[in-house]
CSV table of C-alpha atoms in Angstrom, one decimal:
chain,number,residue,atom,x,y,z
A,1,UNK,CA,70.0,78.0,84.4
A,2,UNK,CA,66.9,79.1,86.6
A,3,UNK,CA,67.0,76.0,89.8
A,4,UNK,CA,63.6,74.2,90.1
A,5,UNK,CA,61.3,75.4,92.6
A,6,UNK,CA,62.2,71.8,94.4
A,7,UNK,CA,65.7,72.3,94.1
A,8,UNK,CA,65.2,75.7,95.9
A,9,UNK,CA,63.1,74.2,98.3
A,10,UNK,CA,65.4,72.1,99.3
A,11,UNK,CA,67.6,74.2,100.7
A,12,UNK,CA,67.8,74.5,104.3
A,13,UNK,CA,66.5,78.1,106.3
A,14,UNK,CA,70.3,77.9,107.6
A,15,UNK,CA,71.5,78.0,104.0
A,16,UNK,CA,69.3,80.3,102.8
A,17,UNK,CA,69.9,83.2,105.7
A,18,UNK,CA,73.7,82.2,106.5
A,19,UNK,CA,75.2,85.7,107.6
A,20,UNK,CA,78.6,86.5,105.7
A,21,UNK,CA,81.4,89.3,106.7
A,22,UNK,CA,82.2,91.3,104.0
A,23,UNK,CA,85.2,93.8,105.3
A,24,UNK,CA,85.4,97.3,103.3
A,25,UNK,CA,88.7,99.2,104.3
A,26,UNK,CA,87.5,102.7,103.3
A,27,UNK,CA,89.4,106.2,103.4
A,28,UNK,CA,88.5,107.9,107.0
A,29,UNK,CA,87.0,110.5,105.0
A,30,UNK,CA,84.4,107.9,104.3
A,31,UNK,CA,83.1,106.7,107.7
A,32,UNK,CA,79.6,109.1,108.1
A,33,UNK,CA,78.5,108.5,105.1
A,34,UNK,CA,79.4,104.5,104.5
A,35,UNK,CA,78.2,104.1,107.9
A,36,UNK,CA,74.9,105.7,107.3
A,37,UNK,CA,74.5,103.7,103.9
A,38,UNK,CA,75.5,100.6,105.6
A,39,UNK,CA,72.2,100.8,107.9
A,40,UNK,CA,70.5,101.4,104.1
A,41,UNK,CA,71.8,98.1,103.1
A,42,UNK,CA,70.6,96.0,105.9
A,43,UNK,CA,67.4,96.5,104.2
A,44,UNK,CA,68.8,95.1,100.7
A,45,UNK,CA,71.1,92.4,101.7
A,46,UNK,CA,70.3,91.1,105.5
A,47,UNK,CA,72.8,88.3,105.4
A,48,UNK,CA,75.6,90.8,104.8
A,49,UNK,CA,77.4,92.0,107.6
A,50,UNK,CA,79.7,95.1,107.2
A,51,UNK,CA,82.9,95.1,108.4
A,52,UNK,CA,84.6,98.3,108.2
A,53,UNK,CA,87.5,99.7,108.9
A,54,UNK,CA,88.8,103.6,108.3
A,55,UNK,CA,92.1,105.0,108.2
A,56,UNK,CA,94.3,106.8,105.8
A,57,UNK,CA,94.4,105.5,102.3
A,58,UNK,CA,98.3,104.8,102.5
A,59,UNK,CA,97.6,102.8,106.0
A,60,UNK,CA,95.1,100.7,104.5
A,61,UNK,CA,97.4,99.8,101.1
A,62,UNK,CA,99.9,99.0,103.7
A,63,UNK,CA,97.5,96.6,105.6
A,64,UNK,CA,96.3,95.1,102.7
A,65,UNK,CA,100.2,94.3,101.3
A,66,UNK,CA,101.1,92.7,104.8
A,67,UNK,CA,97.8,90.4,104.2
A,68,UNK,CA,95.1,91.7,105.8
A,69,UNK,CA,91.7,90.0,105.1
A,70,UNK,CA,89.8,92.8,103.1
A,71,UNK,CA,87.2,92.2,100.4
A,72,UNK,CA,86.5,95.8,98.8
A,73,UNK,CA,89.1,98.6,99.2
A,74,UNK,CA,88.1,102.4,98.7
A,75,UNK,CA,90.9,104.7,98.4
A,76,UNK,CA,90.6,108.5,98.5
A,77,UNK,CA,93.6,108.9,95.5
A,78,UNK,CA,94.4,106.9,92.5
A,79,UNK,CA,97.9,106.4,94.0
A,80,UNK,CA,97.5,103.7,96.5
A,81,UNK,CA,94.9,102.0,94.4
A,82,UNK,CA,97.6,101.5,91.4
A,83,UNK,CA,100.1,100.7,94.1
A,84,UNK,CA,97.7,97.4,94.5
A,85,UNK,CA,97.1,96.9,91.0
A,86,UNK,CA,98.8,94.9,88.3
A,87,UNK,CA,97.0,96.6,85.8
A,88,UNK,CA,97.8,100.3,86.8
A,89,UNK,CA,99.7,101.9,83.5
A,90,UNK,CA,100.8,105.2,85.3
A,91,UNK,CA,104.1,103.7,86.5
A,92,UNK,CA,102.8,103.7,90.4
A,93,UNK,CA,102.4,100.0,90.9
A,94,UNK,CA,104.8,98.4,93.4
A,95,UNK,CA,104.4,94.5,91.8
A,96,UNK,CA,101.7,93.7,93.8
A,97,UNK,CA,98.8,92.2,92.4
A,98,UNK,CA,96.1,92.6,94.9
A,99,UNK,CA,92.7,94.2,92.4
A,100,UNK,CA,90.4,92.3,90.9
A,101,UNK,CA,90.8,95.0,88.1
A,102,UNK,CA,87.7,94.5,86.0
A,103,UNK,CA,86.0,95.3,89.3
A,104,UNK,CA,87.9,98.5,89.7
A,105,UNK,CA,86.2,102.1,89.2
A,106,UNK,CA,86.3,105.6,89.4
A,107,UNK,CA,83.8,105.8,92.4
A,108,UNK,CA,83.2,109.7,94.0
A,109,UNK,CA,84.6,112.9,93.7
A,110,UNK,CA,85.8,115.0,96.8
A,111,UNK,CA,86.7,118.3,97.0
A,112,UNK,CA,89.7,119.9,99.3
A,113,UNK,CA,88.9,122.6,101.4
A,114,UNK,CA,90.1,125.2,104.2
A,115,UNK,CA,88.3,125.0,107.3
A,116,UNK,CA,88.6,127.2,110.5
A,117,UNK,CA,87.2,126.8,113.8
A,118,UNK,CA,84.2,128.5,115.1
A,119,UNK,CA,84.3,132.3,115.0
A,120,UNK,CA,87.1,132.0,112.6
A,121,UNK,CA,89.1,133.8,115.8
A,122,UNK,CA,92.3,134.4,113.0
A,123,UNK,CA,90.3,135.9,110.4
A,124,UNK,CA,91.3,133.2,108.2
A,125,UNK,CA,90.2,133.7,104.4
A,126,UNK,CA,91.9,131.8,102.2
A,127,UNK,CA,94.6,129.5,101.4
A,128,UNK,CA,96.8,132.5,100.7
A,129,UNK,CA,96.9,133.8,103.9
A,130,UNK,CA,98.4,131.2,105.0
A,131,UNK,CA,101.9,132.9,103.8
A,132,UNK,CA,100.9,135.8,106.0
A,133,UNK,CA,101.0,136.9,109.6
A,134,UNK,CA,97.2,135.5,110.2
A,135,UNK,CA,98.5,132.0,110.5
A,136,UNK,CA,100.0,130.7,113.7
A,137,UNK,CA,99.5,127.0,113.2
A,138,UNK,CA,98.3,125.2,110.6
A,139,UNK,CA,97.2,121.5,110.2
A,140,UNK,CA,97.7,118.8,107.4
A,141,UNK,CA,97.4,115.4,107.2
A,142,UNK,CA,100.7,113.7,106.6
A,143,UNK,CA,102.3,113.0,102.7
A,144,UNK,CA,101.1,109.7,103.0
A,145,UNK,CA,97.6,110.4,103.6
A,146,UNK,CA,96.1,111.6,100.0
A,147,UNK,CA,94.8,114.9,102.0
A,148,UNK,CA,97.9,115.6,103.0
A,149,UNK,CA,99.2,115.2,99.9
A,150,UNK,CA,96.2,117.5,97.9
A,151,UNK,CA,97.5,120.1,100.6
A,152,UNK,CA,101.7,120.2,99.7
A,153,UNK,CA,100.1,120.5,96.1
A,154,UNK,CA,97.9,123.5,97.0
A,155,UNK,CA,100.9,125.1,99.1
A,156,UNK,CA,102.8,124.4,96.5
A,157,UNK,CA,101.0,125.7,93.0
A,158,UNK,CA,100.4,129.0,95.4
A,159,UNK,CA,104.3,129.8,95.6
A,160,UNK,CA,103.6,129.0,99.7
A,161,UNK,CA,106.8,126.9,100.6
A,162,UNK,CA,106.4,124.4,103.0
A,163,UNK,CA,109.6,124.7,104.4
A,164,UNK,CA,109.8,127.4,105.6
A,165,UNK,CA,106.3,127.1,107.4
A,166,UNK,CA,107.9,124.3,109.2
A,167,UNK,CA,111.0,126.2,110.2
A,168,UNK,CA,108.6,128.8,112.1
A,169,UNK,CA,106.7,126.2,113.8
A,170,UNK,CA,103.6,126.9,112.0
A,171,UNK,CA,102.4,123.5,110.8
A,172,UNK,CA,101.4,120.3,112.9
A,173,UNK,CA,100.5,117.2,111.2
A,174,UNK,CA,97.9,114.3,111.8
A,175,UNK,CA,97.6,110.7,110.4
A,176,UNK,CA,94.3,111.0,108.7
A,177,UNK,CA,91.9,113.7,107.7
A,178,UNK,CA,89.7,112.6,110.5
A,179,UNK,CA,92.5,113.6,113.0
A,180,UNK,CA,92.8,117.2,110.9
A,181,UNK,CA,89.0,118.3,111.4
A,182,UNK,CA,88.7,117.0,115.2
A,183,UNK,CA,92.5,119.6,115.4
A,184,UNK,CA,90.3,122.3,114.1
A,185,UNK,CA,87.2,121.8,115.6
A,186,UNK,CA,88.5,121.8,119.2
A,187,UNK,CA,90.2,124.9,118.1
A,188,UNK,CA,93.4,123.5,118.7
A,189,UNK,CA,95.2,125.2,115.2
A,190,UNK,CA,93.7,128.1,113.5
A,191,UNK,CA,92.6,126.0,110.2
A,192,UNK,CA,93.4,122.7,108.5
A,193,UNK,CA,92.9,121.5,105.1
A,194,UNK,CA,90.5,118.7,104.9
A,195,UNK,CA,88.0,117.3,102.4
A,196,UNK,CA,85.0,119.3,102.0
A,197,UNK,CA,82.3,116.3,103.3
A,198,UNK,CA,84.5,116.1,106.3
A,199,UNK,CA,83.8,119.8,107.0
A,200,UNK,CA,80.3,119.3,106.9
A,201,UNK,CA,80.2,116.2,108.5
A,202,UNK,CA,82.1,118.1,111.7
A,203,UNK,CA,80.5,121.1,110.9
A,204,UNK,CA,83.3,123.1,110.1
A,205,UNK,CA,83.3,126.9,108.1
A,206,UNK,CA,85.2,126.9,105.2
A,207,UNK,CA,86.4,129.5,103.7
A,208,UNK,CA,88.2,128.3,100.4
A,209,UNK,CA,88.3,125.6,98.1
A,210,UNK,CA,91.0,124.3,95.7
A,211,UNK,CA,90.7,124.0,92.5
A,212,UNK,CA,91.4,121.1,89.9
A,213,UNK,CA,94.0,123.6,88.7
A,214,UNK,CA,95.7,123.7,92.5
A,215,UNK,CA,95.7,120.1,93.6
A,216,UNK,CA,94.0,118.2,90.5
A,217,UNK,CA,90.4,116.2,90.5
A,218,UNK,CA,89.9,114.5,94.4
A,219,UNK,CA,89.3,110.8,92.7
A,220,UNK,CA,88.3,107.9,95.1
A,221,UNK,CA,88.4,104.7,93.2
A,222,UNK,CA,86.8,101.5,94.6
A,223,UNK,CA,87.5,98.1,93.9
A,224,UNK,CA,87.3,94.3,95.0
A,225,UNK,CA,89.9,92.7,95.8
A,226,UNK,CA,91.9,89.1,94.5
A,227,UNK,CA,92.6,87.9,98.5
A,228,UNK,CA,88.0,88.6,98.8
A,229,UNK,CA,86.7,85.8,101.1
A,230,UNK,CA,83.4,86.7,99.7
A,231,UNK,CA,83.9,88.6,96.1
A,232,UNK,CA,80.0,87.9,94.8
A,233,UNK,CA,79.2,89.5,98.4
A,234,UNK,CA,81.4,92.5,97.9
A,235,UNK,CA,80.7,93.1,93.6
A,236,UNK,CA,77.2,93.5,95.0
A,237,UNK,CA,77.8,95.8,97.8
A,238,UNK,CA,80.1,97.5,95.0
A,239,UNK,CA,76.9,97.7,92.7
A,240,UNK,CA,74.9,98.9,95.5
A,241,UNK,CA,77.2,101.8,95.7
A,242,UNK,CA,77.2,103.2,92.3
A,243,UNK,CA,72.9,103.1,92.8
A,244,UNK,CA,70.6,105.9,93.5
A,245,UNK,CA,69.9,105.5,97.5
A,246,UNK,CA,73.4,105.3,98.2
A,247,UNK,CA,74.4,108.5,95.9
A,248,UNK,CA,71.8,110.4,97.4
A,249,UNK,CA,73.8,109.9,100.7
A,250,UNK,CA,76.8,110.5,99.0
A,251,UNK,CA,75.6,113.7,97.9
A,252,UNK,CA,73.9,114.7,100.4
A,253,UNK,CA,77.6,115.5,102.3
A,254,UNK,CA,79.0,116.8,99.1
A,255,UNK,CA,80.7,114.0,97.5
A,256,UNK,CA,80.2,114.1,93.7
A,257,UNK,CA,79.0,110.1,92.4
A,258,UNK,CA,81.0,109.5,88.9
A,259,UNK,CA,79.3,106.4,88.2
């Protein structure tokens, strides 16, 4: 029921334009473009102020089980969603009850990539040379980062064994997929495997690009979350989201909107 234009009026300025913190924990492979939708949103919601932080997936599910304050979670696999979520039927969830599952959706889609430095100075191609002499190091994120985990599946559907990459000192690992493109931008390995909006974001080449067939779809869910100081605050950034402004960002770096 519609208030009365007195009740409304009664409300004090200070009521009407009270600022609330809604925190998003986001994958790293997030940060450009949330950041640049964030500015978007001031227009939309003033009173909302954004409180991100950005780290692996697996980092964030582990803040978020230790009781971090977090309102809307985006993950960059299905894994460490379900981990959070009673509701998950895949087997993956840990007994925590953390989603507001009615909330929860399939978000974006990524893609995963090979990227080399500038002037490619290996002659880097594609994922299968890295079984070949071209490769002298080689970075991935770590198996609890979802890029890191894309990239064992990739190796790993292309008969490359990872094993014995590591026994010749050929692979060097970083905690997030931010840490893998800023290793091949400063030239520091010969190529990395990274998300394909975190290439263009650094301005990387790539030179190949899984398949669903290698590594599967790159799914990020979203969702809200039970522990949400502010859960009408965060459904509505949520909404916001899903909309056309923010997906032409979205796309605009090469993520795919699904909603």
């Amino acid at each position: 029921i519609a208030e009365s234009p007195a009740a409304q009026n009664s409300e004090t300025p200070s009521a009407q334009t009270e600022s609330v913190d809604v925190v998003v924990f986001a994958a790293a492979s997030m940060e450009a473009t949330l950041t640049e939708i964030a500015d978007l949103y001031k227009d939309v919601a003033p009173n909302v102020n954004l409180i991100f932080t950005f780290d692996s997936s697996g980092t964030l599910k582990t803040q978020i089980e230790e009781g971090a304050v977090c309102d809307l979670f985006i993950s960059a696999a299905q894994k460490q969603m379900n981990q959070l979520d009673a509701a998950d039927t895949t087997g993956t969830n840990e007994g925590l009850d953390f989603v507001l599952s009615d909330t929860r959706i399939d978000f974006v889609e990524n893609k995963v990539v090979l990227a080399v430095p500038d002037d490619n100075p290996k002659d880097i191609q594609s994922f299968q040379d890295l079984a070949t002499d071209k490769l002298e190091l080689l970075c991935l994120g770590n198996d609890d980062v979802p890029v890191g985990a894309y990239s064992l599946q990739i190796l790993d559907t292309l008969g490359i064994d990872i094993a014995t990459l590591e026994d010749a000192g050929k692979v060097t690992y970083a905690s997030n997929v931010s840490e893998v493109a800023t290793q091949v931008k400063e030239g520091a390995v010969d190529c990395g495997i990274i998300y394909a909006t975190d290439a263009f974001s650094a301005g990387l080449t790539v030179v190949d690009e899984a398949t669903a067939e290698m590594c599967g779809q790159v799914i990020y869910p979203a969702a809200v979350l039970k522990n949400s100081q502010h859960p009408d605050e965060a459904k509505a950034f949520l909404e916001y989201l899903q909309g056309d402004e923010a997906g032409a960002v979205f796309e605009s770096v090469g993520f795919t909107p699904l909603t």
